[in-house]
Amino acid sequence: MSADSKLYADVLSTFFAEAKDMLQQMEDALLSLEDDPDDKETINALFRAIHTIKGSAGLFELNDVVQFTHKVESVLDRLRNGALPFEAKLSDVLLKSADHIFLMLEYLESKSTDEAKLALLGIESKALVEQLAEYLEHDTPIKAKEKNEPTQNLKPKVGTWHISLRFSQDAFRNGLDPISTLHYLLNLGEITTIFAIDDRLPDLELLDPESCFLGFEIRLFTAAPQHDIEAAFEFVQDDCSLRLFPPSGPEVDFVSLINELPEEPRLGDILVECGAVSRRIVEEAMQEHNNSPQLANAPRLTIGEILVAKNTVTPEIIDAALSKQSKMRETRTTDNSSRFVRVPADKLDALINLVGEMVICSASAGLLAQNAQNSSMLEATQQMSRLVEEIRNDALSLRMVYIGETFGRFKRVVRDVASELGKKVELEIIGAETELDKSVVEKIADPLMHLVRNSLDHGIELPDVRSSIGKIPTAKISLSAHHDSGHVVIRVIDDGCGIDGEKLVAKARERGLISLNQQFTEQEKLNLIFLPGFSTAEVVTNLSGRGVGMDVVKKNIEALRGQVVLKSTVGVGTTIEIQLPLTLAIIDGFLVKVGMYTYVIPLQAVVECVDADNSKLLKHNRWSGNFDLRGDVLPFLELQEIFAIANDIPERRSIVVVKNNDSLIGLLVDQLQGEYQTVIKPLGKLFKNLRGVCGSTVLGSGEVALILDVPALVRVATENEHEQHNVAVVDRQVLVHANQ
Amino acid sequence: MGAVRLPDDLTIYQVTEIKAILLKALREYERRNTAIELDFSNVKECDGAGVQLLLALSNSAAKAGATVALHSVPKPLAKLLDDLQLSSRFLVNS
């Protein structure tokens, strides 16, 4: 039983995940409809999304969700029928509804018992339902239809319905259980007679037990309206053919049923036996069937066509048929979705972790082979390390997701915030297909949100202000992403008012964040915005301006080993550039030795290596200086001094030239040891504040090497000596600790 | 030979294994004319796929001239077979 409840919990959590996906699709569809309100396909997609949520919520008996989604579905149905025009206000209500469904799902998922929250949700539900109702009550005839009670069915008929049901072979595999459908019917009324149709069922030996060959002829005595009976089949309609015969329908209708299922010779008898038709009708049908063989050969009419022909058509049935057809079309168009497999993220993480360990092992095997000078073994290990590298790349690519998904979310934010502030903003997305590690994408979403909101709130001017200064009234925010030397560069660009460096300085002084006589370059002035506790908003809005924005953004990005650079021109706009590593797990490293310690420099940062000619090194102070690289003057850092390694300076040293932002800088090291695949092991809590290194790794020999964080190193070196001292001291502790 | 004991679940997840069990019972009957007797005392779940499988067994057994007896059928399953008006296809002993 506990296995069952676990299964149920698993399925439920899948439902939540999928429903949220659906809501996202719904939101996307709504936003794209705002640009192109007549796009039928999108309207259909919208309808399908909500329909699916309603359907699956029904399976889990999440009645509140079902009731609410039903209202939304009804409105969307009218939209789909063309009875309702798509307009901004409706879009608003629908977007809010999607949000509300999301909140309801969140609440249910959290298994919270917070009464107050529940009550709040209830109130919100009511308010939205009232708003939705406006779209249902424009004209009464359609309203009746909306409630899925066709005029002729307004008075429910008490009587015996005949239901003819054949499941498709894939029904079981699609997770359907005919039994549940029948149980549902039992709730509606009394099943007076039921015949299990097993004509299609092969002999036991030949039976594929996972395919469904079942069918039922059911007599249901009920007062329920047609709509309710059909609801029982709502979730299975893709996987069964269903024929409903109302209590007082003409018997002739059954003729088509008999004709349509020629492979079931007993059907006529069954129908007679259960009282659906008289013997005479069946005989007539058989005769008709025999007399007109061309009818049997004629292309089969769809159920809808037959019903239309028989003049017993009800809007519901046509609707059901249409939605079934559109669903079939949908499965065809989204065929590639079946090529994807949902995998829990932690399984992927475990895999990547293992691959990481394998990289270490293979490096150590390679080292052993090298030391043993066994050439055939060396060859084998080289082969292996090549394969391991491929596995590593493939494993990492599994975690790669498009950043477009994250960008897409901002469409909604920009739309809502802009309209709230009375601004006109167009969002441009560039490079949505840029791939980035999933964990990075997840962590970058929040900082990006802050940046976009800041742009909207502080950057973009009101339309008339823009017109008055000669800008086009509609502002533009662009989100762009692209790959650049092993990094991903994300830019948030707006064409708003820009950031005034002087204002920042004044504000920072006022807040006592800087001293009165400190002097700044333009870039430094802009960087003041990243100081903790800094806010320039004159009016604190609920969007931004609480002063927690930029320093948190910066901290979050740096935690991802990324950087953020702000460029701004007053009156023209602001560009915020974020640089992020592609992945957090493994990097290609370049090994260098300083004294007896090994360090890893991320390979993507390495530009070239040159011999250090001691005579050409010009030292400014203990740890830095500059040197001549083919006529250019480059600064260099002496790692030995920065990390305070007591060591005799060897005769020959090397300089590794690395890229730091847009400039180059040299690192003076004792020895170059070549490339190395580096599995990053994060530093322990104790070393969280350590600067200049961003992690450690275990070498093939078992030795621990620190991974250098070049930009941080540069920052450290340009700051005061006291802090460097800290770095160096802690560095030793790391080594001691890691070697233990 | 006693009744063939069926596992916990007569559901889509297990039908392939159960089909093998049932087929063996059918073959056993054909070879030695022993009755087809199934013990349901362990069965806790049964879905449409399970019912279909029993139905296929019953049909194939009928062709071979045998009846299928179900023993220790749990109440819910007995009710299900009743609801589906399929009880007559088997000898159901609860």
PDB file of C-alpha atoms in Angstrom, chain A residues 524-693:
ATOM      1  CA  GLU A 524      33.697  53.499 -10.455  1.00  0.00           C
ATOM      2  CA  LYS A 525      30.839  55.931 -10.038  1.00  0.00           C
ATOM      3  CA  LEU A 526      28.520  53.531 -11.820  1.00  0.00           C
ATOM      4  CA  ASN A 527      29.793  50.649  -9.742  1.00  0.00           C
ATOM      5  CA  LEU A 528      28.608  52.419  -6.612  1.00  0.00           C
ATOM      6  CA  ILE A 529      25.176  51.110  -7.467  1.00  0.00           C
ATOM      7  CA  PHE A 530      26.395  47.667  -6.444  1.00  0.00           C
ATOM      8  CA  LEU A 531      27.143  48.793  -2.900  1.00  0.00           C
ATOM      9  CA  PRO A 532      25.034  47.148  -0.233  1.00  0.00           C
ATOM     10  CA  GLY A 533      22.169  49.317   0.941  1.00  0.00           C
ATOM     11  CA  PHE A 534      22.073  51.566  -2.074  1.00  0.00           C
ATOM     12  CA  SER A 535      18.845  52.759  -3.633  1.00  0.00           C
ATOM     13  CA  THR A 536      18.268  55.731  -5.864  1.00  0.00           C
ATOM     14  CA  ALA A 537      14.548  55.487  -6.332  1.00  0.00           C
ATOM     15  CA  GLU A 538      12.865  58.631  -5.114  1.00  0.00           C
ATOM     16  CA  VAL A 539       9.630  56.772  -4.662  1.00  0.00           C
ATOM     17  CA  VAL A 540       9.942  53.278  -3.334  1.00  0.00           C
ATOM     18  CA  THR A 541       7.609  51.180  -5.436  1.00  0.00           C
ATOM     19  CA  ASN A 542       6.704  47.578  -4.937  1.00  0.00           C
ATOM     20  CA  LEU A 543       8.686  46.725  -8.032  1.00  0.00           C
ATOM     21  CA  SER A 544      12.119  47.820  -7.069  1.00  0.00           C
ATOM     22  CA  GLY A 545      13.782  50.507  -5.127  1.00  0.00           C
ATOM     23  CA  ARG A 546      14.017  48.774  -1.809  1.00  0.00           C
ATOM     24  CA  GLY A 547      17.744  48.980  -2.097  1.00  0.00           C
ATOM     25  CA  VAL A 548      18.204  45.244  -1.986  1.00  0.00           C
ATOM     26  CA  GLY A 549      18.487  45.045  -5.748  1.00  0.00           C
ATOM     27  CA  MET A 550      21.870  45.547  -7.224  1.00  0.00           C
ATOM     28  CA  ASP A 551      24.184  44.336  -4.488  1.00  0.00           C
ATOM     29  CA  VAL A 552      22.201  41.121  -4.229  1.00  0.00           C
ATOM     30  CA  VAL A 553      22.280  40.773  -7.984  1.00  0.00           C
ATOM     31  CA  LYS A 554      26.007  41.170  -7.951  1.00  0.00           C
ATOM     32  CA  LYS A 555      26.451  38.727  -5.109  1.00  0.00           C
ATOM     33  CA  ASN A 556      24.294  36.107  -6.804  1.00  0.00           C
ATOM     34  CA  ILE A 557      26.163  36.417 -10.044  1.00  0.00           C
ATOM     35  CA  GLU A 558      29.528  36.239  -8.388  1.00  0.00           C
ATOM     36  CA  ALA A 559      28.384  33.135  -6.538  1.00  0.00           C
ATOM     37  CA  LEU A 560      28.002  31.582  -9.978  1.00  0.00           C
ATOM     38  CA  ARG A 561      31.583  32.566 -10.774  1.00  0.00           C
ATOM     39  CA  GLY A 562      30.191  35.199 -13.032  1.00  0.00           C
ATOM     40  CA  GLN A 563      30.710  38.921 -13.355  1.00  0.00           C
ATOM     41  CA  VAL A 564      28.468  41.833 -13.897  1.00  0.00           C
ATOM     42  CA  VAL A 565      29.474  45.013 -15.690  1.00  0.00           C
ATOM     43  CA  LEU A 566      27.338  48.098 -15.945  1.00  0.00           C
ATOM     44  CA  LYS A 567      27.642  50.608 -18.734  1.00  0.00           C
ATOM     45  CA  SER A 568      25.414  53.590 -19.021  1.00  0.00           C
ATOM     46  CA  THR A 569      25.115  56.832 -20.902  1.00  0.00           C
ATOM     47  CA  VAL A 570      22.834  59.466 -19.477  1.00  0.00           C
ATOM     48  CA  GLY A 571      19.857  59.983 -21.759  1.00  0.00           C
ATOM     49  CA  VAL A 572      20.734  57.090 -24.047  1.00  0.00           C
ATOM     50  CA  GLY A 573      20.372  53.959 -22.019  1.00  0.00           C
ATOM     51  CA  THR A 574      21.960  51.343 -19.833  1.00  0.00           C
ATOM     52  CA  THR A 575      23.610  48.067 -20.638  1.00  0.00           C
ATOM     53  CA  ILE A 576      24.194  45.465 -17.998  1.00  0.00           C
ATOM     54  CA  GLU A 577      26.428  42.661 -19.048  1.00  0.00           C
ATOM     55  CA  ILE A 578      26.590  39.422 -17.129  1.00  0.00           C
ATOM     56  CA  GLN A 579      29.280  36.887 -17.830  1.00  0.00           C
ATOM     57  CA  LEU A 580      28.689  33.371 -16.623  1.00  0.00           C
ATOM     58  CA  PRO A 581      30.569  30.107 -16.840  1.00  0.00           C
ATOM     59  CA  LEU A 582      28.849  27.468 -18.975  1.00  0.00           C
ATOM     60  CA  THR A 583      28.802  24.942 -16.215  1.00  0.00           C
ATOM     61  CA  LEU A 584      29.637  24.735 -12.575  1.00  0.00           C
ATOM     62  CA  ALA A 585      30.910  21.196 -12.527  1.00  0.00           C
ATOM     63  CA  ILE A 586      33.958  20.713 -14.691  1.00  0.00           C
ATOM     64  CA  ILE A 587      36.343  23.035 -16.475  1.00  0.00           C
ATOM     65  CA  ASP A 588      39.316  22.628 -18.721  1.00  0.00           C
ATOM     66  CA  GLY A 589      42.197  23.774 -16.631  1.00  0.00           C
ATOM     67  CA  PHE A 590      45.776  24.752 -17.192  1.00  0.00           C
ATOM     68  CA  LEU A 591      48.160  23.504 -14.529  1.00  0.00           C
ATOM     69  CA  VAL A 592      50.934  25.717 -13.251  1.00  0.00           C
ATOM     70  CA  LYS A 593      53.340  25.266 -10.413  1.00  0.00           C
ATOM     71  CA  VAL A 594      54.465  27.883  -7.953  1.00  0.00           C
ATOM     72  CA  GLY A 595      56.981  26.616  -5.452  1.00  0.00           C
ATOM     73  CA  MET A 596      55.727  23.194  -4.458  1.00  0.00           C
ATOM     74  CA  TYR A 597      52.072  24.019  -5.011  1.00  0.00           C
ATOM     75  CA  THR A 598      50.028  23.372  -8.091  1.00  0.00           C
ATOM     76  CA  TYR A 599      47.371  25.808  -9.286  1.00  0.00           C
ATOM     77  CA  VAL A 600      44.761  25.512 -11.990  1.00  0.00           C
ATOM     78  CA  ILE A 601      43.976  28.407 -14.303  1.00  0.00           C
ATOM     79  CA  PRO A 602      40.731  28.002 -16.271  1.00  0.00           C
ATOM     80  CA  LEU A 603      41.940  27.220 -19.770  1.00  0.00           C
ATOM     81  CA  GLN A 604      39.424  29.457 -21.448  1.00  0.00           C
ATOM     82  CA  ALA A 605      41.055  32.410 -19.765  1.00  0.00           C
ATOM     83  CA  VAL A 606      44.551  31.493 -20.937  1.00  0.00           C
ATOM     84  CA  VAL A 607      45.696  33.406 -24.011  1.00  0.00           C
ATOM     85  CA  GLU A 608      49.346  32.404 -24.288  1.00  0.00           C
ATOM     86  CA  CYS A 609      52.409  31.471 -22.288  1.00  0.00           C
ATOM     87  CA  VAL A 610      55.710  33.269 -22.587  1.00  0.00           C
ATOM     88  CA  ASP A 611      59.083  32.934 -20.968  1.00  0.00           C
ATOM     89  CA  ALA A 612      59.629  35.436 -18.228  1.00  0.00           C
ATOM     90  CA  ASP A 613      62.804  37.298 -18.805  1.00  0.00           C
ATOM     91  CA  ASN A 614      63.662  38.605 -15.352  1.00  0.00           C
ATOM     92  CA  SER A 615      65.431  41.586 -16.872  1.00  0.00           C
ATOM     93  CA  LYS A 616      62.278  42.731 -18.642  1.00  0.00           C
ATOM     94  CA  LEU A 617      60.035  42.509 -15.602  1.00  0.00           C
ATOM     95  CA  LEU A 618      59.429  45.864 -14.072  1.00  0.00           C
ATOM     96  CA  LYS A 619      58.058  45.544 -10.588  1.00  0.00           C
ATOM     97  CA  HIS A 620      55.892  48.221  -9.003  1.00  0.00           C
ATOM     98  CA  ASN A 621      55.572  46.553  -5.685  1.00  0.00           C
ATOM     99  CA  ARG A 622      55.984  43.170  -4.129  1.00  0.00           C
ATOM    100  CA  TRP A 623      53.292  41.358  -6.075  1.00  0.00           C
ATOM    101  CA  SER A 624      52.708  43.213  -9.293  1.00  0.00           C
ATOM    102  CA  GLY A 625      54.440  45.019 -12.074  1.00  0.00           C
ATOM    103  CA  ASN A 626      54.450  45.156 -15.833  1.00  0.00           C
ATOM    104  CA  PHE A 627      56.367  43.563 -18.628  1.00  0.00           C
ATOM    105  CA  ASP A 628      56.890  43.885 -22.324  1.00  0.00           C
ATOM    106  CA  LEU A 629      54.938  41.573 -24.551  1.00  0.00           C
ATOM    107  CA  ARG A 630      56.015  42.127 -28.135  1.00  0.00           C
ATOM    108  CA  GLY A 631      56.019  45.844 -27.626  1.00  0.00           C
ATOM    109  CA  ASP A 632      52.864  46.035 -25.506  1.00  0.00           C
ATOM    110  CA  VAL A 633      53.020  46.822 -21.866  1.00  0.00           C
ATOM    111  CA  LEU A 634      51.102  44.287 -19.831  1.00  0.00           C
ATOM    112  CA  PRO A 635      50.608  44.169 -16.090  1.00  0.00           C
ATOM    113  CA  PHE A 636      51.565  40.990 -14.311  1.00  0.00           C
ATOM    114  CA  LEU A 637      50.949  39.468 -10.905  1.00  0.00           C
ATOM    115  CA  GLU A 638      53.471  37.415  -9.072  1.00  0.00           C
ATOM    116  CA  LEU A 639      51.573  34.456  -7.664  1.00  0.00           C
ATOM    117  CA  GLN A 640      54.413  33.534  -5.350  1.00  0.00           C
ATOM    118  CA  GLU A 641      54.096  36.851  -3.569  1.00  0.00           C
ATOM    119  CA  ILE A 642      50.319  36.980  -3.617  1.00  0.00           C
ATOM    120  CA  PHE A 643      50.052  33.572  -2.021  1.00  0.00           C
ATOM    121  CA  ALA A 644      53.114  34.255   0.115  1.00  0.00           C
ATOM    122  CA  ILE A 645      54.881  31.087  -0.831  1.00  0.00           C
ATOM    123  CA  ALA A 646      58.357  30.975   0.615  1.00  0.00           C
ATOM    124  CA  ASN A 647      60.450  29.664  -2.161  1.00  0.00           C
ATOM    125  CA  ASP A 648      63.702  30.350  -3.946  1.00  0.00           C
ATOM    126  CA  ILE A 649      63.002  32.046  -7.213  1.00  0.00           C
ATOM    127  CA  PRO A 650      63.956  29.621  -9.971  1.00  0.00           C
ATOM    128  CA  GLU A 651      66.123  30.791 -12.822  1.00  0.00           C
ATOM    129  CA  ARG A 652      63.532  30.318 -15.499  1.00  0.00           C
ATOM    130  CA  ARG A 653      60.017  31.364 -14.893  1.00  0.00           C
ATOM    131  CA  SER A 654      57.003  31.703 -17.180  1.00  0.00           C
ATOM    132  CA  ILE A 655      54.219  34.146 -17.613  1.00  0.00           C
ATOM    133  CA  VAL A 656      50.751  32.900 -18.409  1.00  0.00           C
ATOM    134  CA  VAL A 657      48.850  35.622 -20.210  1.00  0.00           C
ATOM    135  CA  VAL A 658      45.193  35.479 -19.262  1.00  0.00           C
ATOM    136  CA  LYS A 659      42.116  37.379 -20.292  1.00  0.00           C
ATOM    137  CA  ASN A 660      40.508  39.483 -17.634  1.00  0.00           C
ATOM    138  CA  ASN A 661      37.352  41.200 -18.814  1.00  0.00           C
ATOM    139  CA  ASP A 662      38.556  43.014 -21.894  1.00  0.00           C
ATOM    140  CA  SER A 663      42.170  43.326 -20.890  1.00  0.00           C
ATOM    141  CA  LEU A 664      45.111  40.957 -20.647  1.00  0.00           C
ATOM    142  CA  ILE A 665      47.174  40.308 -17.595  1.00  0.00           C
ATOM    143  CA  GLY A 666      50.168  38.083 -16.964  1.00  0.00           C
ATOM    144  CA  LEU A 667      50.545  35.629 -14.103  1.00  0.00           C
ATOM    145  CA  LEU A 668      54.112  34.932 -13.122  1.00  0.00           C
ATOM    146  CA  VAL A 669      54.573  31.256 -12.297  1.00  0.00           C
ATOM    147  CA  ASP A 670      57.470  28.872 -11.810  1.00  0.00           C
ATOM    148  CA  GLN A 671      56.490  26.056 -14.092  1.00  0.00           C
ATOM    149  CA  LEU A 672      53.910  25.208 -16.746  1.00  0.00           C
ATOM    150  CA  GLN A 673      52.389  21.745 -16.560  1.00  0.00           C
ATOM    151  CA  GLY A 674      49.867  21.736 -19.367  1.00  0.00           C
ATOM    152  CA  GLU A 675      46.160  21.166 -19.798  1.00  0.00           C
ATOM    153  CA  TYR A 676      44.124  19.229 -17.328  1.00  0.00           C
ATOM    154  CA  GLN A 677      40.435  18.361 -17.065  1.00  0.00           C
ATOM    155  CA  THR A 678      39.433  19.740 -13.767  1.00  0.00           C
ATOM    156  CA  VAL A 679      36.531  18.579 -11.672  1.00  0.00           C
ATOM    157  CA  ILE A 680      35.658  21.478  -9.476  1.00  0.00           C
ATOM    158  CA  LYS A 681      35.241  20.622  -5.835  1.00  0.00           C
ATOM    159  CA  PRO A 682      33.742  23.553  -4.060  1.00  0.00           C
ATOM    160  CA  LEU A 683      35.703  24.936  -1.149  1.00  0.00           C
ATOM    161  CA  GLY A 684      34.358  24.156   2.281  1.00  0.00           C
ATOM    162  CA  LYS A 685      32.296  26.570   4.328  1.00  0.00           C
ATOM    163  CA  LEU A 686      35.369  27.706   6.163  1.00  0.00           C
ATOM    164  CA  PHE A 687      36.849  29.105   2.964  1.00  0.00           C
ATOM    165  CA  LYS A 688      33.707  30.636   1.557  1.00  0.00           C
ATOM    166  CA  ASN A 689      35.080  34.130   1.897  1.00  0.00           C
ATOM    167  CA  LEU A 690      38.385  33.233   0.402  1.00  0.00           C
ATOM    168  CA  ARG A 691      39.147  35.373  -2.596  1.00  0.00           C
ATOM    169  CA  GLY A 692      41.359  34.685  -5.559  1.00  0.00           C
ATOM    170  CA  VAL A 693      40.530  31.022  -5.710  1.00  0.00           C
TER     171      VAL A 693
END
